């Protein structure tokens, strides 16, 4: 029970002793330590003393922000490309996200060249494209409109209108032998 006063009055020994006297605990169920404690009691009874708390206003510590160089690259990557079409697969321990591959490529290029960050960003894009990783800009359509199947462009209302016109035509011209 939260806020119980029982733990503040008496010791564990006195509570167990009183429970044995009132026959709540049978003598054969008494704890192993009971006989030892009864034979060799402590010099001072262990009492619960509530610690004194002071109301002192602590000086608020400022935590410095931690930024790594690759965090800027990651931020630019996510602004330009977003998170991608698929969620990250964290169930695999060796999974490396597209963003992490980009950051690794960027840092590798930066260590070998003296180019500006914007030029390195483009070079990292080209390097990933050579590896077969296609980066799609945020909001861009994943497939070009010309290559899409025209059946996918049909609307339900158009399909129903066409079906009704076909059924009306078949009713007007009955098949007579």
PDB file of C-alpha atoms in Angstrom:
ATOM      1  CA  UNK A   1       0.000   0.000   0.000  1.00  0.00           C
ATOM      2  CA  UNK A   2       1.472   3.339  -1.011  1.00  0.00           C
ATOM      3  CA  UNK A   3       2.002   5.756   1.837  1.00  0.00           C
ATOM      4  CA  UNK A   4       1.667   3.131   4.538  1.00  0.00           C
ATOM      5  CA  UNK A   5       2.886   4.093   8.000  1.00  0.00           C
ATOM      6  CA  UNK A   6       3.572   0.500   9.006  1.00  0.00           C
ATOM      7  CA  UNK A   7       7.135   0.554   7.740  1.00  0.00           C
ATOM      8  CA  UNK A   8       7.945   3.562   9.895  1.00  0.00           C
ATOM      9  CA  UNK A   9       6.971   2.037  13.215  1.00  0.00           C
ATOM     10  CA  UNK A  10       8.898  -0.895  14.597  1.00  0.00           C
ATOM     11  CA  UNK A  11      11.386  -3.125  12.896  1.00  0.00           C
ATOM     12  CA  UNK A  12      10.876  -6.189  10.757  1.00  0.00           C
ATOM     13  CA  UNK A  13      11.779  -8.303  13.784  1.00  0.00           C
ATOM     14  CA  UNK A  14       9.141  -6.726  16.027  1.00  0.00           C
ATOM     15  CA  UNK A  15       6.473  -7.043  13.350  1.00  0.00           C
ATOM     16  CA  UNK A  16       7.273 -10.741  12.759  1.00  0.00           C
ATOM     17  CA  UNK A  17       7.395 -11.346  16.526  1.00  0.00           C
ATOM     18  CA  UNK A  18       3.982  -9.734  16.974  1.00  0.00           C
ATOM     19  CA  UNK A  19       2.558 -11.751  14.081  1.00  0.00           C
ATOM     20  CA  UNK A  20       3.826 -14.936  15.734  1.00  0.00           C
ATOM     21  CA  UNK A  21       2.293 -13.940  19.090  1.00  0.00           C
ATOM     22  CA  UNK A  22      -1.083 -13.335  17.458  1.00  0.00           C
ATOM     23  CA  UNK A  23      -0.819 -16.724  15.652  1.00  0.00           C
ATOM     24  CA  UNK A  24      -0.905 -15.208  12.169  1.00  0.00           C
ATOM     25  CA  UNK A  25       2.476 -16.838  11.538  1.00  0.00           C
ATOM     26  CA  UNK A  26       2.849 -20.348  12.917  1.00  0.00           C
ATOM     27  CA  UNK A  27       6.098 -21.197  14.716  1.00  0.00           C
ATOM     28  CA  UNK A  28       7.056 -23.655  11.960  1.00  0.00           C
ATOM     29  CA  UNK A  29       6.641 -20.876   9.330  1.00  0.00           C
ATOM     30  CA  UNK A  30       8.929 -18.373  11.039  1.00  0.00           C
ATOM     31  CA  UNK A  31      11.748 -16.950   8.921  1.00  0.00           C
ATOM     32  CA  UNK A  32      15.217 -18.524   9.066  1.00  0.00           C
ATOM     33  CA  UNK A  33      16.837 -15.340  10.365  1.00  0.00           C
ATOM     34  CA  UNK A  34      14.406 -14.979  13.298  1.00  0.00           C
ATOM     35  CA  UNK A  35      16.315 -17.241  15.755  1.00  0.00           C
ATOM     36  CA  UNK A  36      19.671 -15.643  14.890  1.00  0.00           C
ATOM     37  CA  UNK A  37      18.291 -12.132  15.338  1.00  0.00           C
ATOM     38  CA  UNK A  38      16.664 -13.128  18.643  1.00  0.00           C
ATOM     39  CA  UNK A  39      19.932 -14.653  19.903  1.00  0.00           C
ATOM     40  CA  UNK A  40      22.138 -11.773  18.713  1.00  0.00           C
ATOM     41  CA  UNK A  41      20.121  -8.554  18.576  1.00  0.00           C
ATOM     42  CA  UNK A  42      21.830  -5.398  17.252  1.00  0.00           C
ATOM     43  CA  UNK A  43      23.174  -2.869  19.740  1.00  0.00           C
ATOM     44  CA  UNK A  44      20.919  -0.168  18.289  1.00  0.00           C
ATOM     45  CA  UNK A  45      17.485  -0.910  16.869  1.00  0.00           C
ATOM     46  CA  UNK A  46      17.302  -0.094  13.173  1.00  0.00           C
ATOM     47  CA  UNK A  47      14.616   2.559  12.941  1.00  0.00           C
ATOM     48  CA  UNK A  48      13.218   4.278   9.944  1.00  0.00           C
ATOM     49  CA  UNK A  49      14.373   7.880   9.915  1.00  0.00           C
ATOM     50  CA  UNK A  50      12.936  10.110   7.255  1.00  0.00           C
ATOM     51  CA  UNK A  51      15.732  11.938   5.483  1.00  0.00           C
ATOM     52  CA  UNK A  52      15.625  15.679   5.881  1.00  0.00           C
ATOM     53  CA  UNK A  53      14.997  17.357   2.564  1.00  0.00           C
ATOM     54  CA  UNK A  54      16.039  20.883   1.955  1.00  0.00           C
ATOM     55  CA  UNK A  55      14.269  23.101  -0.451  1.00  0.00           C
ATOM     56  CA  UNK A  56      17.268  24.410  -2.284  1.00  0.00           C
ATOM     57  CA  UNK A  57      16.999  25.779  -5.763  1.00  0.00           C
ATOM     58  CA  UNK A  58      19.604  24.123  -7.907  1.00  0.00           C
ATOM     59  CA  UNK A  59      21.469  26.118 -10.446  1.00  0.00           C
ATOM     60  CA  UNK A  60      20.210  24.990 -13.816  1.00  0.00           C
ATOM     61  CA  UNK A  61      22.998  23.362 -15.728  1.00  0.00           C
ATOM     62  CA  UNK A  62      23.199  24.077 -19.385  1.00  0.00           C
ATOM     63  CA  UNK A  63      23.850  21.122 -21.622  1.00  0.00           C
ATOM     64  CA  UNK A  64      25.840  21.985 -24.672  1.00  0.00           C
ATOM     65  CA  UNK A  65      24.404  20.819 -27.947  1.00  0.00           C
ATOM     66  CA  UNK A  66      26.316  18.099 -29.697  1.00  0.00           C
ATOM     67  CA  UNK A  67      26.536  18.305 -33.474  1.00  0.00           C
ATOM     68  CA  UNK A  68      28.634  16.086 -35.645  1.00  0.00           C
ATOM     69  CA  UNK A  69      29.828  17.067 -39.104  1.00  0.00           C
ATOM     70  CA  UNK A  70      27.814  14.295 -40.700  1.00  0.00           C
ATOM     71  CA  UNK A  71      24.622  15.598 -39.052  1.00  0.00           C
ATOM     72  CA  UNK A  72      24.681  18.579 -41.426  1.00  0.00           C
ATOM     73  CA  UNK A  73      25.039  16.224 -44.401  1.00  0.00           C
ATOM     74  CA  UNK A  74      22.192  14.061 -43.087  1.00  0.00           C
ATOM     75  CA  UNK A  75      19.965  17.109 -42.653  1.00  0.00           C
ATOM     76  CA  UNK A  76      20.652  18.271 -46.229  1.00  0.00           C
ATOM     77  CA  UNK A  77      20.024  14.736 -47.500  1.00  0.00           C
ATOM     78  CA  UNK A  78      16.641  14.463 -45.770  1.00  0.00           C
ATOM     79  CA  UNK A  79      15.615  17.940 -46.943  1.00  0.00           C
ATOM     80  CA  UNK A  80      16.443  17.059 -50.540  1.00  0.00           C
ATOM     81  CA  UNK A  81      15.365  13.389 -50.682  1.00  0.00           C
ATOM     82  CA  UNK A  82      13.149  12.754 -47.665  1.00  0.00           C
ATOM     83  CA  UNK A  83      13.064   9.389 -45.947  1.00  0.00           C
ATOM     84  CA  UNK A  84      12.391   7.415 -49.115  1.00  0.00           C
ATOM     85  CA  UNK A  85       9.571   5.172 -50.273  1.00  0.00           C
ATOM     86  CA  UNK A  86      10.233   2.354 -47.830  1.00  0.00           C
ATOM     87  CA  UNK A  87      10.589   2.380 -44.052  1.00  0.00           C
ATOM     88  CA  UNK A  88      13.925   1.578 -42.493  1.00  0.00           C
ATOM     89  CA  UNK A  89      14.401  -2.129 -41.774  1.00  0.00           C
ATOM     90  CA  UNK A  90      15.828  -2.176 -38.255  1.00  0.00           C
ATOM     91  CA  UNK A  91      15.233  -5.907 -37.772  1.00  0.00           C
ATOM     92  CA  UNK A  92      18.490  -6.675 -39.592  1.00  0.00           C
ATOM     93  CA  UNK A  93      21.606  -5.933 -37.592  1.00  0.00           C
ATOM     94  CA  UNK A  94      23.723  -5.198 -40.682  1.00  0.00           C
ATOM     95  CA  UNK A  95      21.167  -2.872 -42.340  1.00  0.00           C
ATOM     96  CA  UNK A  96      22.612   0.375 -43.685  1.00  0.00           C
ATOM     97  CA  UNK A  97      20.150   3.065 -44.735  1.00  0.00           C
ATOM     98  CA  UNK A  98      20.471   5.004 -47.970  1.00  0.00           C
ATOM     99  CA  UNK A  99      21.178   8.130 -45.957  1.00  0.00           C
ATOM    100  CA  UNK A 100      24.014   6.428 -44.083  1.00  0.00           C
ATOM    101  CA  UNK A 101      25.498   5.191 -47.370  1.00  0.00           C
ATOM    102  CA  UNK A 102      25.301   8.745 -48.684  1.00  0.00           C
ATOM    103  CA  UNK A 103      26.999  10.139 -45.574  1.00  0.00           C
ATOM    104  CA  UNK A 104      29.745   7.500 -45.785  1.00  0.00           C
ATOM    105  CA  UNK A 105      30.307   8.309 -49.463  1.00  0.00           C
ATOM    106  CA  UNK A 106      30.346  12.037 -48.698  1.00  0.00           C
ATOM    107  CA  UNK A 107      32.919  11.704 -45.893  1.00  0.00           C
ATOM    108  CA  UNK A 108      35.097   9.447 -48.065  1.00  0.00           C
ATOM    109  CA  UNK A 109      35.034  11.981 -50.891  1.00  0.00           C
ATOM    110  CA  UNK A 110      35.719  14.832 -48.483  1.00  0.00           C
ATOM    111  CA  UNK A 111      38.806  13.084 -47.112  1.00  0.00           C
ATOM    112  CA  UNK A 112      40.247  12.658 -50.642  1.00  0.00           C
ATOM    113  CA  UNK A 113      39.394  16.015 -52.221  1.00  0.00           C
ATOM    114  CA  UNK A 114      39.374  19.729 -51.563  1.00  0.00           C
ATOM    115  CA  UNK A 115      35.969  20.464 -53.157  1.00  0.00           C
ATOM    116  CA  UNK A 116      33.247  22.597 -51.619  1.00  0.00           C
ATOM    117  CA  UNK A 117      30.415  20.848 -49.772  1.00  0.00           C
ATOM    118  CA  UNK A 118      27.853  21.492 -52.527  1.00  0.00           C
ATOM    119  CA  UNK A 119      30.154  19.933 -55.144  1.00  0.00           C
ATOM    120  CA  UNK A 120      30.882  17.009 -52.809  1.00  0.00           C
ATOM    121  CA  UNK A 121      27.134  16.545 -52.336  1.00  0.00           C
ATOM    122  CA  UNK A 122      26.687  16.162 -56.098  1.00  0.00           C
ATOM    123  CA  UNK A 123      29.696  13.855 -56.360  1.00  0.00           C
ATOM    124  CA  UNK A 124      28.289  11.633 -53.610  1.00  0.00           C
ATOM    125  CA  UNK A 125      24.992  11.499 -55.522  1.00  0.00           C
ATOM    126  CA  UNK A 126      26.840  10.396 -58.666  1.00  0.00           C
ATOM    127  CA  UNK A 127      28.874   7.811 -56.754  1.00  0.00           C
ATOM    128  CA  UNK A 128      25.734   6.249 -55.288  1.00  0.00           C
ATOM    129  CA  UNK A 129      24.144   6.209 -58.727  1.00  0.00           C
ATOM    130  CA  UNK A 130      27.171   4.272 -60.013  1.00  0.00           C
ATOM    131  CA  UNK A 131      26.613   1.756 -57.203  1.00  0.00           C
ATOM    132  CA  UNK A 132      23.012   1.308 -58.358  1.00  0.00           C
ATOM    133  CA  UNK A 133      21.274   3.361 -55.683  1.00  0.00           C
ATOM    134  CA  UNK A 134      18.758   5.712 -57.257  1.00  0.00           C
ATOM    135  CA  UNK A 135      18.014   8.792 -55.197  1.00  0.00           C
ATOM    136  CA  UNK A 136      14.599  10.360 -55.775  1.00  0.00           C
ATOM    137  CA  UNK A 137      13.945  13.923 -54.832  1.00  0.00           C
ATOM    138  CA  UNK A 138      11.292  14.601 -52.250  1.00  0.00           C
ATOM    139  CA  UNK A 139       7.838  14.800 -53.849  1.00  0.00           C
ATOM    140  CA  UNK A 140       8.972  13.442 -57.243  1.00  0.00           C
ATOM    141  CA  UNK A 141       6.907  10.746 -58.922  1.00  0.00           C
ATOM    142  CA  UNK A 142       8.601   7.353 -58.715  1.00  0.00           C
ATOM    143  CA  UNK A 143       7.656   6.356 -62.297  1.00  0.00           C
ATOM    144  CA  UNK A 144       7.541   8.538 -65.411  1.00  0.00           C
ATOM    145  CA  UNK A 145       4.035   9.225 -66.770  1.00  0.00           C
ATOM    146  CA  UNK A 146       4.817   7.817 -70.263  1.00  0.00           C
ATOM    147  CA  UNK A 147       5.761   4.394 -68.947  1.00  0.00           C
ATOM    148  CA  UNK A 148       2.671   3.958 -66.810  1.00  0.00           C
ATOM    149  CA  UNK A 149      -0.094   1.638 -67.939  1.00  0.00           C
ATOM    150  CA  UNK A 150      -3.064   3.611 -69.391  1.00  0.00           C
ATOM    151  CA  UNK A 151      -5.494   1.300 -67.597  1.00  0.00           C
ATOM    152  CA  UNK A 152      -4.291   2.759 -64.307  1.00  0.00           C
ATOM    153  CA  UNK A 153      -5.353   6.234 -65.468  1.00  0.00           C
ATOM    154  CA  UNK A 154      -9.023   5.201 -65.940  1.00  0.00           C
ATOM    155  CA  UNK A 155     -11.558   6.635 -63.559  1.00  0.00           C
ATOM    156  CA  UNK A 156     -14.513   4.751 -62.134  1.00  0.00           C
ATOM    157  CA  UNK A 157     -17.027   7.219 -63.565  1.00  0.00           C
ATOM    158  CA  UNK A 158     -15.562   6.777 -67.064  1.00  0.00           C
ATOM    159  CA  UNK A 159     -15.712   3.013 -66.719  1.00  0.00           C
ATOM    160  CA  UNK A 160     -19.364   3.097 -65.581  1.00  0.00           C
ATOM    161  CA  UNK A 161     -20.354   5.489 -68.391  1.00  0.00           C
ATOM    162  CA  UNK A 162     -18.717   3.222 -70.950  1.00  0.00           C
ATOM    163  CA  UNK A 163     -20.437   0.150 -69.494  1.00  0.00           C
ATOM    164  CA  UNK A 164     -23.828   1.894 -69.613  1.00  0.00           C
ATOM    165  CA  UNK A 165     -23.350   2.972 -73.224  1.00  0.00           C
ATOM    166  CA  UNK A 166     -22.421  -0.594 -74.192  1.00  0.00           C
ATOM    167  CA  UNK A 167     -25.492  -2.000 -72.408  1.00  0.00           C
ATOM    168  CA  UNK A 168     -27.766   0.661 -74.005  1.00  0.00           C
ATOM    169  CA  UNK A 169     -26.423  -0.204 -77.454  1.00  0.00           C
ATOM    170  CA  UNK A 170     -27.065  -3.895 -76.899  1.00  0.00           C
ATOM    171  CA  UNK A 171     -30.679  -3.219 -75.828  1.00  0.00           C
ATOM    172  CA  UNK A 172     -31.415  -1.053 -78.907  1.00  0.00           C
ATOM    173  CA  UNK A 173     -30.263  -3.622 -81.400  1.00  0.00           C
ATOM    174  CA  UNK A 174     -31.903  -6.910 -80.436  1.00  0.00           C
ATOM    175  CA  UNK A 175     -30.604  -9.993 -82.132  1.00  0.00           C
ATOM    176  CA  UNK A 176     -33.334 -11.224 -84.423  1.00  0.00           C
ATOM    177  CA  UNK A 177     -32.714 -14.274 -86.587  1.00  0.00           C
TER     178      UNK A 177
END
